[in-house]
PDB file of C-alpha atoms in Angstrom:
ATOM      1  CA  UNK A  12       0.000   0.000   0.000  1.00 45.00           C
ATOM      2  CA  UNK A  13       3.010   2.297   0.122  1.00 51.00           C
ATOM      3  CA  UNK A  14       2.362   3.356  -3.496  1.00 54.00           C
ATOM      4  CA  UNK A  15      -0.949   4.869  -2.326  1.00 64.00           C
ATOM      5  CA  UNK A  16      -2.867   3.456  -5.263  1.00 77.00           C
ATOM      6  CA  UNK A  17      -5.037   0.532  -6.201  1.00 87.00           C
ATOM      7  CA  UNK A  18      -3.449  -2.427  -7.962  1.00 92.00           C
ATOM      8  CA  UNK A  19      -4.031  -6.018  -9.024  1.00 93.00           C
ATOM      9  CA  UNK A  20      -4.165  -6.947  -5.333  1.00 95.00           C
ATOM     10  CA  UNK A  21      -5.505  -3.773  -3.614  1.00 94.00           C
ATOM     11  CA  UNK A  22      -8.964  -2.248  -3.947  1.00 95.00           C
ATOM     12  CA  UNK A  23     -10.273   0.608  -1.820  1.00 93.00           C
ATOM     13  CA  UNK A  24     -13.865   1.309  -0.787  1.00 92.00           C
ATOM     14  CA  UNK A  25     -15.063   4.166   1.378  1.00 92.00           C
ATOM     15  CA  UNK A  26     -17.531   2.042   3.355  1.00 88.00           C
ATOM     16  CA  UNK A  27     -19.197  -1.338   3.493  1.00 86.00           C
ATOM     17  CA  UNK A  28     -22.607   0.155   2.738  1.00 69.00           C
ATOM     18  CA  UNK A  29     -21.483   1.381  -0.695  1.00 61.00           C
ATOM     19  CA  UNK A  30     -21.322  -2.126  -2.061  1.00 67.00           C
ATOM     20  CA  UNK A  31     -24.191  -4.506  -2.728  1.00 83.00           C
ATOM     21  CA  UNK A  32     -23.396  -8.133  -2.032  1.00 88.00           C
ATOM     22  CA  UNK A  33     -23.258  -8.661  -5.796  1.00 91.00           C
ATOM     23  CA  UNK A  34     -20.679  -5.908  -6.152  1.00 90.00           C
ATOM     24  CA  UNK A  35     -18.743  -7.182  -3.138  1.00 91.00           C
ATOM     25  CA  UNK A  36     -18.742 -10.731  -4.575  1.00 93.00           C
ATOM     26  CA  UNK A  37     -17.509  -9.396  -7.912  1.00 95.00           C
ATOM     27  CA  UNK A  38     -14.696  -7.487  -6.155  1.00 95.00           C
ATOM     28  CA  UNK A  39     -13.707 -10.637  -4.252  1.00 96.00           C
ATOM     29  CA  UNK A  40     -13.678 -12.757  -7.425  1.00 97.00           C
ATOM     30  CA  UNK A  41     -11.552 -10.207  -9.285  1.00 97.00           C
ATOM     31  CA  UNK A  42      -9.042  -9.880  -6.455  1.00 97.00           C
ATOM     32  CA  UNK A  43      -8.876 -13.640  -5.767  1.00 98.00           C
ATOM     33  CA  UNK A  44      -8.133 -14.294  -9.432  1.00 97.00           C
ATOM     34  CA  UNK A  45      -4.943 -12.249  -9.556  1.00 95.00           C
ATOM     35  CA  UNK A  46      -2.368 -13.649 -11.966  1.00 91.00           C
ATOM     36  CA  UNK A  47       0.475 -13.656  -9.421  1.00 92.00           C
ATOM     37  CA  UNK A  48      -1.697 -15.646  -6.981  1.00 95.00           C
ATOM     38  CA  UNK A  49      -0.760 -13.305  -4.133  1.00 96.00           C
ATOM     39  CA  UNK A  50      -2.751 -12.282  -1.079  1.00 97.00           C
ATOM     40  CA  UNK A  51      -5.242  -9.596  -2.118  1.00 97.00           C
ATOM     41  CA  UNK A  52      -6.913  -6.913  -0.037  1.00 97.00           C
ATOM     42  CA  UNK A  53     -10.239  -5.101  -0.189  1.00 95.00           C
ATOM     43  CA  UNK A  54      -9.647  -2.110   2.066  1.00 95.00           C
ATOM     44  CA  UNK A  55     -12.749  -0.480   3.531  1.00 94.00           C
ATOM     45  CA  UNK A  56     -12.568   3.057   4.879  1.00 95.00           C
ATOM     46  CA  UNK A  57     -10.180   4.395   2.227  1.00 94.00           C
ATOM     47  CA  UNK A  58     -11.232   6.181  -0.967  1.00 91.00           C
ATOM     48  CA  UNK A  59      -9.907   5.349  -4.454  1.00 84.00           C
ATOM     49  CA  UNK A  60      -7.526   8.328  -4.225  1.00 85.00           C
ATOM     50  CA  UNK A  61      -6.159   6.976  -0.901  1.00 88.00           C
ATOM     51  CA  UNK A  62      -8.001   9.436   1.359  1.00 92.00           C
ATOM     52  CA  UNK A  63      -8.421   7.837   4.786  1.00 94.00           C
ATOM     53  CA  UNK A  64     -12.161   8.223   5.479  1.00 94.00           C
ATOM     54  CA  UNK A  65     -12.538   5.737   8.299  1.00 95.00           C
ATOM     55  CA  UNK A  66     -15.622   3.629   8.954  1.00 94.00           C
ATOM     56  CA  UNK A  67     -18.656   4.400  11.064  1.00 88.00           C
ATOM     57  CA  UNK A  68     -19.977   0.871  10.659  1.00 82.00           C
ATOM     58  CA  UNK A  69     -17.921  -2.253  10.566  1.00 78.00           C
ATOM     59  CA  UNK A  70     -18.405  -5.883   9.734  1.00 81.00           C
ATOM     60  CA  UNK A  71     -16.955  -8.785  11.626  1.00 78.00           C
ATOM     61  CA  UNK A  72     -15.522 -12.120  10.591  1.00 81.00           C
ATOM     62  CA  UNK A  73     -18.732 -13.989  11.521  1.00 87.00           C
ATOM     63  CA  UNK A  74     -20.870 -11.744   9.285  1.00 86.00           C
ATOM     64  CA  UNK A  75     -18.583 -12.354   6.312  1.00 86.00           C
ATOM     65  CA  UNK A  76     -18.471 -16.105   6.973  1.00 85.00           C
ATOM     66  CA  UNK A  77     -22.232 -16.284   7.382  1.00 87.00           C
ATOM     67  CA  UNK A  78     -22.989 -14.440   4.145  1.00 87.00           C
ATOM     68  CA  UNK A  79     -20.132 -15.755   1.997  1.00 90.00           C
ATOM     69  CA  UNK A  80     -20.333 -19.292   3.374  1.00 88.00           C
ATOM     70  CA  UNK A  81     -23.984 -19.582   2.348  1.00 90.00           C
ATOM     71  CA  UNK A  82     -23.334 -18.677  -1.274  1.00 91.00           C
ATOM     72  CA  UNK A  83     -23.998 -21.813  -3.288  1.00 93.00           C
ATOM     73  CA  UNK A  84     -23.146 -20.456  -6.717  1.00 95.00           C
ATOM     74  CA  UNK A  85     -19.376 -21.104  -6.791  1.00 96.00           C
ATOM     75  CA  UNK A  86     -18.276 -23.870  -9.168  1.00 96.00           C
ATOM     76  CA  UNK A  87     -17.495 -27.046  -7.178  1.00 94.00           C
ATOM     77  CA  UNK A  88     -18.262 -24.941  -4.082  1.00 93.00           C
ATOM     78  CA  UNK A  89     -14.662 -23.684  -4.221  1.00 95.00           C
ATOM     79  CA  UNK A  90     -14.480 -20.229  -2.666  1.00 96.00           C
ATOM     80  CA  UNK A  91     -11.558 -18.035  -1.755  1.00 96.00           C
ATOM     81  CA  UNK A  92     -10.679 -17.903   1.927  1.00 95.00           C
ATOM     82  CA  UNK A  93     -11.482 -14.551   3.522  1.00 95.00           C
ATOM     83  CA  UNK A  94     -10.249 -12.898   6.717  1.00 93.00           C
ATOM     84  CA  UNK A  95     -11.179  -9.536   8.232  1.00 93.00           C
ATOM     85  CA  UNK A  96      -8.517  -7.411   9.878  1.00 94.00           C
ATOM     86  CA  UNK A  97      -9.918  -4.368  11.721  1.00 93.00           C
ATOM     87  CA  UNK A  98      -7.287  -1.642  12.094  1.00 94.00           C
ATOM     88  CA  UNK A  99      -7.001   1.845  13.546  1.00 94.00           C
ATOM     89  CA  UNK A 100      -4.869   4.214  11.466  1.00 95.00           C
ATOM     90  CA  UNK A 101      -4.464   7.873  12.421  1.00 95.00           C
ATOM     91  CA  UNK A 102      -7.363   7.419  14.826  1.00 95.00           C
ATOM     92  CA  UNK A 103      -9.698   6.120  12.104  1.00 96.00           C
ATOM     93  CA  UNK A 104     -11.082   2.622  11.859  1.00 95.00           C
ATOM     94  CA  UNK A 105     -10.638   0.653   8.633  1.00 96.00           C
ATOM     95  CA  UNK A 106     -11.374  -2.970   7.744  1.00 95.00           C
ATOM     96  CA  UNK A 107      -9.046  -4.985   5.567  1.00 95.00           C
ATOM     97  CA  UNK A 108     -10.680  -7.975   3.900  1.00 95.00           C
ATOM     98  CA  UNK A 109      -7.817 -10.334   3.071  1.00 97.00           C
ATOM     99  CA  UNK A 110      -8.293 -12.852   0.276  1.00 97.00           C
ATOM    100  CA  UNK A 111      -5.848 -15.701   0.788  1.00 96.00           C
ATOM    101  CA  UNK A 112      -4.189 -17.153  -2.320  1.00 94.00           C
ATOM    102  CA  UNK A 113      -4.282 -20.851  -3.182  1.00 92.00           C
ATOM    103  CA  UNK A 114      -4.023 -23.135  -6.185  1.00 92.00           C
ATOM    104  CA  UNK A 115      -7.792 -23.347  -6.796  1.00 95.00           C
ATOM    105  CA  UNK A 116      -7.859 -20.310  -9.080  1.00 96.00           C
ATOM    106  CA  UNK A 117      -9.582 -19.348 -11.200  1.00 98.00           C
ATOM    107  CA  UNK A 118     -12.679 -18.979  -9.062  1.00 98.00           C
ATOM    108  CA  UNK A 119     -15.943 -18.661 -10.952  1.00 98.00           C
ATOM    109  CA  UNK A 120     -19.659 -19.271 -10.496  1.00 97.00           C
ATOM    110  CA  UNK A 121     -21.687 -22.101 -11.964  1.00 97.00           C
ATOM    111  CA  UNK A 122     -24.975 -20.195 -11.641  1.00 96.00           C
ATOM    112  CA  UNK A 123     -25.944 -16.564 -11.862  1.00 95.00           C
ATOM    113  CA  UNK A 124     -25.719 -14.531  -8.645  1.00 95.00           C
ATOM    114  CA  UNK A 125     -27.387 -11.275  -7.806  1.00 91.00           C
ATOM    115  CA  UNK A 126     -28.438  -9.577  -4.617  1.00 85.00           C
ATOM    116  CA  UNK A 127     -30.901  -6.672  -4.658  1.00 77.00           C
ATOM    117  CA  UNK A 128     -30.373  -4.458  -7.679  1.00 69.00           C
ATOM    118  CA  UNK A 129     -27.489  -4.241 -10.075  1.00 73.00           C
ATOM    119  CA  UNK A 130     -26.262  -6.498 -12.823  1.00 89.00           C
ATOM    120  CA  UNK A 131     -25.833 -10.169 -11.898  1.00 94.00           C
ATOM    121  CA  UNK A 132     -22.537 -12.025 -11.919  1.00 95.00           C
ATOM    122  CA  UNK A 133     -22.758 -14.459 -14.801  1.00 95.00           C
ATOM    123  CA  UNK A 134     -21.932 -18.157 -14.530  1.00 97.00           C
ATOM    124  CA  UNK A 135     -18.756 -19.568 -16.082  1.00 97.00           C
ATOM    125  CA  UNK A 136     -17.181 -16.147 -16.543  1.00 97.00           C
ATOM    126  CA  UNK A 137     -13.726 -15.605 -15.120  1.00 98.00           C
ATOM    127  CA  UNK A 138     -13.116 -12.185 -13.649  1.00 98.00           C
ATOM    128  CA  UNK A 139      -9.784 -10.643 -12.619  1.00 97.00           C
ATOM    129  CA  UNK A 140      -8.145  -7.241 -12.252  1.00 95.00           C
ATOM    130  CA  UNK A 141      -6.015  -5.320 -14.679  1.00 93.00           C
ATOM    131  CA  UNK A 142      -4.076  -2.861 -12.554  1.00 92.00           C
ATOM    132  CA  UNK A 143      -6.681  -0.905 -10.598  1.00 92.00           C
ATOM    133  CA  UNK A 144      -9.672  -2.044 -12.662  1.00 94.00           C
ATOM    134  CA  UNK A 145     -11.956  -5.050 -12.257  1.00 96.00           C
ATOM    135  CA  UNK A 146     -13.048  -7.036 -15.266  1.00 97.00           C
ATOM    136  CA  UNK A 147     -16.514  -5.573 -15.981  1.00 96.00           C
ATOM    137  CA  UNK A 148     -19.355  -7.725 -14.701  1.00 95.00           C
ATOM    138  CA  UNK A 149     -20.862  -8.097 -18.201  1.00 94.00           C
ATOM    139  CA  UNK A 150     -17.676  -9.525 -19.813  1.00 96.00           C
ATOM    140  CA  UNK A 151     -14.855 -11.810 -18.705  1.00 96.00           C
ATOM    141  CA  UNK A 152     -11.080 -11.719 -18.525  1.00 97.00           C
ATOM    142  CA  UNK A 153      -9.191 -11.973 -21.791  1.00 97.00           C
ATOM    143  CA  UNK A 154      -7.836 -15.298 -23.079  1.00 97.00           C
ATOM    144  CA  UNK A 155      -4.263 -14.651 -21.900  1.00 97.00           C
ATOM    145  CA  UNK A 156      -5.415 -13.787 -18.360  1.00 97.00           C
ATOM    146  CA  UNK A 157      -7.618 -16.884 -18.205  1.00 97.00           C
ATOM    147  CA  UNK A 158      -4.769 -19.123 -19.392  1.00 97.00           C
ATOM    148  CA  UNK A 159      -2.432 -17.628 -16.765  1.00 96.00           C
ATOM    149  CA  UNK A 160      -4.966 -18.373 -14.018  1.00 97.00           C
ATOM    150  CA  UNK A 161      -5.581 -21.954 -15.155  1.00 97.00           C
ATOM    151  CA  UNK A 162      -1.816 -22.520 -15.287  1.00 96.00           C
ATOM    152  CA  UNK A 163      -1.634 -21.769 -11.550  1.00 95.00           C
ATOM    153  CA  UNK A 164      -4.115 -24.542 -10.852  1.00 93.00           C
ATOM    154  CA  UNK A 165      -2.339 -27.090 -13.026  1.00 92.00           C
ATOM    155  CA  UNK A 166       1.254 -26.409 -11.945  1.00 84.00           C
TER     156      UNK A 166
END
């Protein structure tokens, strides 16, 4: 985070309430499917331009596990492992959602998923990040990115 910018493995959100569960799931898929298979972080309480906003509301590990654990749309029920790290920086609370790397990438859904509102995440599409940008929800990663992710699984 020393570069003070988003990347393939860092995404900033001002607060938990800004994201629908569909959007949050899409962010998690994109970050989990990073081509270097590194730990990835969704950082809540920090704006895209690295302004430390802090959080008024927080979420705990049990809430994430309860919601994410119940999702039954992941292919072969393989989901990235998530951990929440609450931190205080300059007197402001932030939450860091860590997405742990493993050799089960690429993660994808085998049925459509949508919470209230917004475009659904489509089945059998592989999403990733290109720098600071998620693969749009209505397309999928390019062929080269997909091949790189599958090579992690088969190495």
